[in-house]
Coordinates of C-alpha atoms in Angstrom, one line a residue:
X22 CA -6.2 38.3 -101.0
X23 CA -8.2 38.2 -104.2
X24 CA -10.5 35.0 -104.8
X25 CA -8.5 33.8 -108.1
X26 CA -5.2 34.3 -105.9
X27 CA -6.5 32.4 -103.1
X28 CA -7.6 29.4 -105.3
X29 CA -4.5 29.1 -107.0
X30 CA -2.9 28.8 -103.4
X31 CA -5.5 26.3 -102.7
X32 CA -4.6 24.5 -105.7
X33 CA -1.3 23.9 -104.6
X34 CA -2.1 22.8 -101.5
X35 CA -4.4 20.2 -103.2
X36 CA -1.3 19.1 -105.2
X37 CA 1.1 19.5 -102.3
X38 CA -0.9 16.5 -100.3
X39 CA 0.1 13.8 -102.6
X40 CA -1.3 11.9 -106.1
X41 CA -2.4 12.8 -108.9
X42 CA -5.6 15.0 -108.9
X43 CA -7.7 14.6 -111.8
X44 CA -8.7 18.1 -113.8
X45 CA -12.5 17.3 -112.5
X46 CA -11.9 16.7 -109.1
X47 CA -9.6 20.1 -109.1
X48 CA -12.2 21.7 -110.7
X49 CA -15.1 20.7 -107.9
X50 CA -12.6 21.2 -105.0
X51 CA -12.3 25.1 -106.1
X52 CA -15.6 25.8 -107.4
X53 CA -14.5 26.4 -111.1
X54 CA -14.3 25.2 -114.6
X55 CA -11.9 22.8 -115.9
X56 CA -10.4 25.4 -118.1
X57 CA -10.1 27.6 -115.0
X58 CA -7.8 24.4 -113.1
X59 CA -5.6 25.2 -116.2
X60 CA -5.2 28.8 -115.8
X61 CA -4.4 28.5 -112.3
X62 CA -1.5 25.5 -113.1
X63 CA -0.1 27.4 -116.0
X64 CA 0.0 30.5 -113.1
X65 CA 1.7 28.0 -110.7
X66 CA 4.5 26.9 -113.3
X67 CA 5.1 30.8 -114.3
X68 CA 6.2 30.4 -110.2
X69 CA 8.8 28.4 -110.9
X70 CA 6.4 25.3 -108.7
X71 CA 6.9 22.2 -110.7
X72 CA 3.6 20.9 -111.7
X73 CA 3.6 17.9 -113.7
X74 CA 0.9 16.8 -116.6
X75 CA -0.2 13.5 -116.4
X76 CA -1.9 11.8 -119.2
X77 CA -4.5 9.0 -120.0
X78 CA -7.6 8.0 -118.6
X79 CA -6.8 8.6 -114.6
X80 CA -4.4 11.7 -115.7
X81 CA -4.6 15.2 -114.2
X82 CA -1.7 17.2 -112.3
X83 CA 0.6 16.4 -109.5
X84 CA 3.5 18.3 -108.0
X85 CA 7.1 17.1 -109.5
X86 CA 10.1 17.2 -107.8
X87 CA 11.7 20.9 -108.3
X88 CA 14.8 22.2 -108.1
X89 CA 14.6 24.1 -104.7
X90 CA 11.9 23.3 -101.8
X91 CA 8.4 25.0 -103.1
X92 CA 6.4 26.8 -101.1
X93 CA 4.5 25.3 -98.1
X94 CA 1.0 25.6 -97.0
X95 CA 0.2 23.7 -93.7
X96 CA -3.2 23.5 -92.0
X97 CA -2.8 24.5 -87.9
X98 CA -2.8 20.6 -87.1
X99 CA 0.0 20.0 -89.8
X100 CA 2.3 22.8 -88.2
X101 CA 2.0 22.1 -84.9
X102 CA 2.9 18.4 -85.6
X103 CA 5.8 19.5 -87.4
X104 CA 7.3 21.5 -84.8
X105 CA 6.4 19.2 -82.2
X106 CA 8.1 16.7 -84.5
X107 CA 11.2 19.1 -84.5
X108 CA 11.5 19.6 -81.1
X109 CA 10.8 15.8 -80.3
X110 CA 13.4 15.3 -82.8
X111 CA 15.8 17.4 -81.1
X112 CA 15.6 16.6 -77.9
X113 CA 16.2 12.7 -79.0
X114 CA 18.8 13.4 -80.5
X115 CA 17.9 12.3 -84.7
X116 CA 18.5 15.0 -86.2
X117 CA 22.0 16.0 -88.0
X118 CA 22.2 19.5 -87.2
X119 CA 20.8 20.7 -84.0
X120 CA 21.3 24.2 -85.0
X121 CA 18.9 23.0 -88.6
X122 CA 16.8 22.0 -86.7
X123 CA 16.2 25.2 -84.2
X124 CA 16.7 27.5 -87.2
X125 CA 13.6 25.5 -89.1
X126 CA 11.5 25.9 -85.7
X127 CA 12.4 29.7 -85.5
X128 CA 11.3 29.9 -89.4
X129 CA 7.7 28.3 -89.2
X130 CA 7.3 29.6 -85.6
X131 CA 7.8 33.2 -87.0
X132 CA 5.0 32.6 -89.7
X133 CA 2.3 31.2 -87.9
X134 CA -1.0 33.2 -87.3
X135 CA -1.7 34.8 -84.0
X136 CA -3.8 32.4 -82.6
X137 CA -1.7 29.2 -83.5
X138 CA 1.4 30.8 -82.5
X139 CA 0.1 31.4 -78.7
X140 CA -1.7 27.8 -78.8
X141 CA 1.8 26.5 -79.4
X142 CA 3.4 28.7 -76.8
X143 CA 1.0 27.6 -74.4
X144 CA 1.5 24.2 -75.3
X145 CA 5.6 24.3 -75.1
X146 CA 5.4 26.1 -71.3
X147 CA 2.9 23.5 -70.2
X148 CA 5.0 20.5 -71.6
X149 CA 7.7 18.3 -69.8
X150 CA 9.6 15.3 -70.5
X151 CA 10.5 12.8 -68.5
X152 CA 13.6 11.7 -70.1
X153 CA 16.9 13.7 -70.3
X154 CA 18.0 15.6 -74.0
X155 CA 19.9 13.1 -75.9
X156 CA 23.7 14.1 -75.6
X157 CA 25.2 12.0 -78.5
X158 CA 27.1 13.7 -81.4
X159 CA 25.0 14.7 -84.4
X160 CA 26.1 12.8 -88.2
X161 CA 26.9 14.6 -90.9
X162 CA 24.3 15.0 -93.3
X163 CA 26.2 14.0 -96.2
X164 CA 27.5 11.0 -95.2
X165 CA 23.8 9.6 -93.6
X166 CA 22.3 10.5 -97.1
X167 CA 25.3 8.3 -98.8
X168 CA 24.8 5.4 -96.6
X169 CA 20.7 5.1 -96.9
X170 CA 21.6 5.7 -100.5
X171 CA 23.9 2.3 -100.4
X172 CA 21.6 0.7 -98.0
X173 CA 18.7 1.1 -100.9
X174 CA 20.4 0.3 -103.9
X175 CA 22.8 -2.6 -102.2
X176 CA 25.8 -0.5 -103.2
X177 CA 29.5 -1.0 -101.6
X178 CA 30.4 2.3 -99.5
X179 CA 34.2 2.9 -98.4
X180 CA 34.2 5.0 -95.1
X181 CA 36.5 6.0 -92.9
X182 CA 36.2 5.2 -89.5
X183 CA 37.9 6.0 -86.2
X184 CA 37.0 3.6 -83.2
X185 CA 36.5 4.4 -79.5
X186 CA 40.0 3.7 -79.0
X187 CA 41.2 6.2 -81.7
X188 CA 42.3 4.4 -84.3
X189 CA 41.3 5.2 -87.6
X190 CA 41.1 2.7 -90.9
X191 CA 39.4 2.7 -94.1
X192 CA 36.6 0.2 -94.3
X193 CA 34.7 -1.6 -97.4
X194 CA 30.5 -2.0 -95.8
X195 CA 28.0 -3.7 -97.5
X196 CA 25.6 -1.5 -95.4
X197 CA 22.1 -3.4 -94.7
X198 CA 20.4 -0.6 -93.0
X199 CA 20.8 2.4 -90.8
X200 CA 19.3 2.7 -87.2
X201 CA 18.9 5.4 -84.6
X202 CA 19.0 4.1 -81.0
X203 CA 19.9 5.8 -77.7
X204 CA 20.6 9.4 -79.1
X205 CA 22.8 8.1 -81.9
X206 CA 22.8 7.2 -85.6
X207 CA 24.2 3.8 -86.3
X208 CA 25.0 1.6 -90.0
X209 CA 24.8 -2.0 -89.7
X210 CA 26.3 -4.4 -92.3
X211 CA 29.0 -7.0 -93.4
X212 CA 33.0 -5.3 -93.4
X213 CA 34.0 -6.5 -97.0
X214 CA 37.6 -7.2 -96.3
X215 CA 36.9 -9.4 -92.5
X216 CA 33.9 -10.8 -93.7
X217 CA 32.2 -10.4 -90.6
X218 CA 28.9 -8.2 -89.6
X219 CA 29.7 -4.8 -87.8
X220 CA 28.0 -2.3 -86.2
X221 CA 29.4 1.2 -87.0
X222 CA 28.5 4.8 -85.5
X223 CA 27.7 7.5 -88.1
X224 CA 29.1 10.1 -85.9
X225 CA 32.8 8.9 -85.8
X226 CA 32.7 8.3 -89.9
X227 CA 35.0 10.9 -91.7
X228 CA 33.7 9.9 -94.8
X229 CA 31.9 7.9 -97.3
X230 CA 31.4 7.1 -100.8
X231 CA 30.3 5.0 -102.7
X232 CA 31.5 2.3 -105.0
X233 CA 30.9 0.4 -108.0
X234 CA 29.3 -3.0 -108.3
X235 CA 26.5 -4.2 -105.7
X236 CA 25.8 -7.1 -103.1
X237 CA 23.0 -9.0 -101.9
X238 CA 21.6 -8.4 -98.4
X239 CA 21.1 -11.4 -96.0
X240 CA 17.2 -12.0 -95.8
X241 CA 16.9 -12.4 -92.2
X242 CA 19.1 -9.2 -92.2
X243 CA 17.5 -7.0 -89.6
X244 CA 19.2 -3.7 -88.7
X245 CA 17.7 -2.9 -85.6
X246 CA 17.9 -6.1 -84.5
X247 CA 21.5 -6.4 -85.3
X248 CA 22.5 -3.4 -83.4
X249 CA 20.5 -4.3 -80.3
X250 CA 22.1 -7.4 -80.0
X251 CA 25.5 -6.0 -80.7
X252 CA 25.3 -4.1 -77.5
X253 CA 24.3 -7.5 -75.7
X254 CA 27.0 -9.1 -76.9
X255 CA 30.0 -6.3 -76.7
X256 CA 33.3 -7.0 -74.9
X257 CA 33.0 -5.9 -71.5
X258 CA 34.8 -6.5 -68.2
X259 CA 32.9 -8.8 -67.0
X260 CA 30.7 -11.7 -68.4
X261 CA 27.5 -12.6 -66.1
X262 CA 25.5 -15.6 -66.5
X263 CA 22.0 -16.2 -64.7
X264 CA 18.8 -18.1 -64.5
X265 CA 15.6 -16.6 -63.8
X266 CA 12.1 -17.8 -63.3
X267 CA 9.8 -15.7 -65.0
X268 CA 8.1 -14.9 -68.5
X269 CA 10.7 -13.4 -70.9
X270 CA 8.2 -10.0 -70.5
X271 CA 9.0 -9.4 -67.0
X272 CA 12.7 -10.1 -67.4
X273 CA 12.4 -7.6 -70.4
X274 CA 11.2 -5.0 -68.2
X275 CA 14.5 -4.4 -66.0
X276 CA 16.7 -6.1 -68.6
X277 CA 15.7 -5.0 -72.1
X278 CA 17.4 -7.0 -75.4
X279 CA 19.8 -4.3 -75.8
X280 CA 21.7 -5.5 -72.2
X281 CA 20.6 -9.1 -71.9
X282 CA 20.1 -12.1 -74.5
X283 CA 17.8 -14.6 -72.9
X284 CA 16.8 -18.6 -73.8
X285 CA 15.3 -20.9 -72.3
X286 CA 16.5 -23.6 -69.6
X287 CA 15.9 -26.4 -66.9
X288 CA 15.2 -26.4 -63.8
X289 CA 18.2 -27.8 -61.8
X290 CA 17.2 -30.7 -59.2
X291 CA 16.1 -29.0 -56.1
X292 CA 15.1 -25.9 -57.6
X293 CA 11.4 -24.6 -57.7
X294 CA 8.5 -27.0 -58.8
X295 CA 7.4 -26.6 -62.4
X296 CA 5.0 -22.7 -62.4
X297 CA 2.6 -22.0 -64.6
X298 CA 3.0 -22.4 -68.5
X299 CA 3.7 -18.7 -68.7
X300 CA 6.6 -18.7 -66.4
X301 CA 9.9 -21.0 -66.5
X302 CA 13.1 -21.3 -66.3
X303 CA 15.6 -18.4 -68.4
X304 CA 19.0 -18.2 -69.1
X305 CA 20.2 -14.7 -69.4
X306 CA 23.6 -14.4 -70.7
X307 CA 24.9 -10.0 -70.8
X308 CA 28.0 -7.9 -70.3
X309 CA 28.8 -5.1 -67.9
X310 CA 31.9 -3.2 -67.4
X311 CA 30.5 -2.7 -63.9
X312 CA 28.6 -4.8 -61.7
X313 CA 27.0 -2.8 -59.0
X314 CA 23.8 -1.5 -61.3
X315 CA 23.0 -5.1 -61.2
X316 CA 21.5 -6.2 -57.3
X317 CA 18.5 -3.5 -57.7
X318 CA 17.9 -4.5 -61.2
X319 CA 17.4 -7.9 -59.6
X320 CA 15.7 -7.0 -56.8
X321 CA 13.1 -5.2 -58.7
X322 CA 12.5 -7.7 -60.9
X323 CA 11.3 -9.9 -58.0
X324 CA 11.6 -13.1 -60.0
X325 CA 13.9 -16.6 -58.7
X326 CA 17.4 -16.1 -60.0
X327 CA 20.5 -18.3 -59.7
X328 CA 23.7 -16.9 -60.1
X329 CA 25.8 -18.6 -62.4
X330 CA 28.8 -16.3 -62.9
X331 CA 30.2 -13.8 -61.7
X332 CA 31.1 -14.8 -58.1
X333 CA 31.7 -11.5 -57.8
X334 CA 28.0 -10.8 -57.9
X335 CA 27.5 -12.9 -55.2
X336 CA 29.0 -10.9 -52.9
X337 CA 27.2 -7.7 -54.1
X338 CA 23.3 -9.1 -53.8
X339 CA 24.6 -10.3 -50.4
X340 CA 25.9 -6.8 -49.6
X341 CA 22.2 -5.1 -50.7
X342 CA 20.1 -7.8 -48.9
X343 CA 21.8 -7.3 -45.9
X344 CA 21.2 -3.3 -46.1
X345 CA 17.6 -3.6 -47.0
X346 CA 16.7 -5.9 -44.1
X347 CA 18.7 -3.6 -41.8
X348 CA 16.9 -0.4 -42.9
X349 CA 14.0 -2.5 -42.5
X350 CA 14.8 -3.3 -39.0
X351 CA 15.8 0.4 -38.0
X352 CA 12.7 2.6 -36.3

């Protein structure tokens, strides 16, 4: 590659990292003279790469937003993030297109030098996961761009929705945010028409658009949060109460926010003596279609729990005590 060629494809690498680069700055970064920096530009537009002029006293050139994706220059570091961001991506399930996302991997793997190319194979067959691929189904793309879209400009969207039990209705959201959890791709706001805050997967909306007029988001309105706590609070078979004495930390660590909602309480009278200031009485309020997961989630939390409701769940820690201190027993 000829010097002036390879400066001009520096040059937009300079302009590809971000800001406005003054003409001087340019100028030092390639080794030439300022009317050289406008050679090369004029050379880049000719390509069809949008730079833009900028003037006044801190004015130069930065890249504008083109019509069709210009051409990428990545460093080794900066394409082996990006297709370790890909395949992290993929495997937790945010993306809206697995097969975009593999096709996008197969494009940049194809086009990386020698050396990088068997760095990153020797990477990917050394490389394991402790966590299963995410199995939930993929949005559309359309309809996630739509609802960020409403999300940023606080603009009603009508979707169409079908719920877990197959029923399908036409919604009004005043969407305050969009969250990926678990796998899946969620949309959190107030249903227009119930007044009431719902939690919505993207992957069973048909469709959505947008509508006129706009709304004003809650400001303690926090999507993540929202969601999370939906899932603590969703209607489930059975409803199970308990206090545990612990820090909220190590009830956290077996029952995270997205299963259990925890407050404080008191001690009843004959229960344990006040503990250290760190530890204290909890209520923990969550839901469960099934019950039998719980008895080793409490057993490895190793904390002093009272069993408020179900009675039910009584009879299941009794069950696992009683096999634990027999295999214990056994030689």
């Amino acid at each position: 590659m000829s010097r002036p060629a390879g400066r001009v494809l520096t040059l937009l690498e300079l302009l590809q990292s971000g800001g406005t680069r003054t003409v001087a700055e340019l100028a030092d970064r390639l080794g030439v003279e300022g009317r050289t920096v406008r050679r090369y530009v004029d050379q880049l537009i000719d390509l069809d790469v949008p730079v833009e002029s900028v003037r006044g006293r801190y004015g130069g050139y930065r890249l504008g937003p083109g019509y069709r994706l210009p051409p990428l220059m990545f460093s080794d570091d900066e394409a082996l993030s990006v297709l370790l961001g890909l395949i992290a991506g993929r495997r937790a399930g945010l993306t809206t297109d697995p097969t975009a996302s593999e096709t996008a991997t197969a494009k940049i793997r194809r086009v990386l030098p020698r050396h990088l190319a068997r760095r990153l194979d020797t990477l990917l067959d050394a490389l394991a996961f402790t966590d299963r691929p995410a199995a939930g189904d993929t949005p559309d793309a359309g309809i996630l761009l739509t609802l960020a879209d409403a999300v940023r400009h606080h603009r009603p969207v009508s979707i169409r929705y079908t719920d877990r039990d197959g029923r399908r209705t036409e919604r009004t959201l005043h969407a305050y945010g969009v969250v990926a959890h678990a796998g899946r791709w969620y949309v959190t706001g107030a249903d227009a028409r119930l007044g009431e805050d719902r939690t919505f997967r993207l992957d069973r909306i048909a469709d959505a658009r947008t509508l006129p007029g706009s709304f004003e988001a809650p400001a303690d309105s926090d999507p993540a949060q929202r969601v999370i706590s939906g899932f603590a609070t969703a209607a489930y078979r059975h409803e199970v109460t308990l206090r545990i004495h612990g820090t909220a930390e190590q009830i956290r660590a077996q029952l995270p926010a997205s299963v259990a909602q925890i407050e404080e309480d008191e001690p009843a009278a004959g229960e344990l003596e006040a503990a250290p200031a760190t530890e204290r009485w909890l209520r923990v309020e969550l839901r469960a279609e099934r019950l039998d997961w719980l008895p080793p989630v409490l057993a490895a939390l190793d904390r002093p729990f009272v069993i408020e409701r179900p009675d039910e769940l009584r009879g299941l820690v009794t069950a696992l005590a009683d096999r634990l201190a027999a295999s214990a027993r056994r030689t």
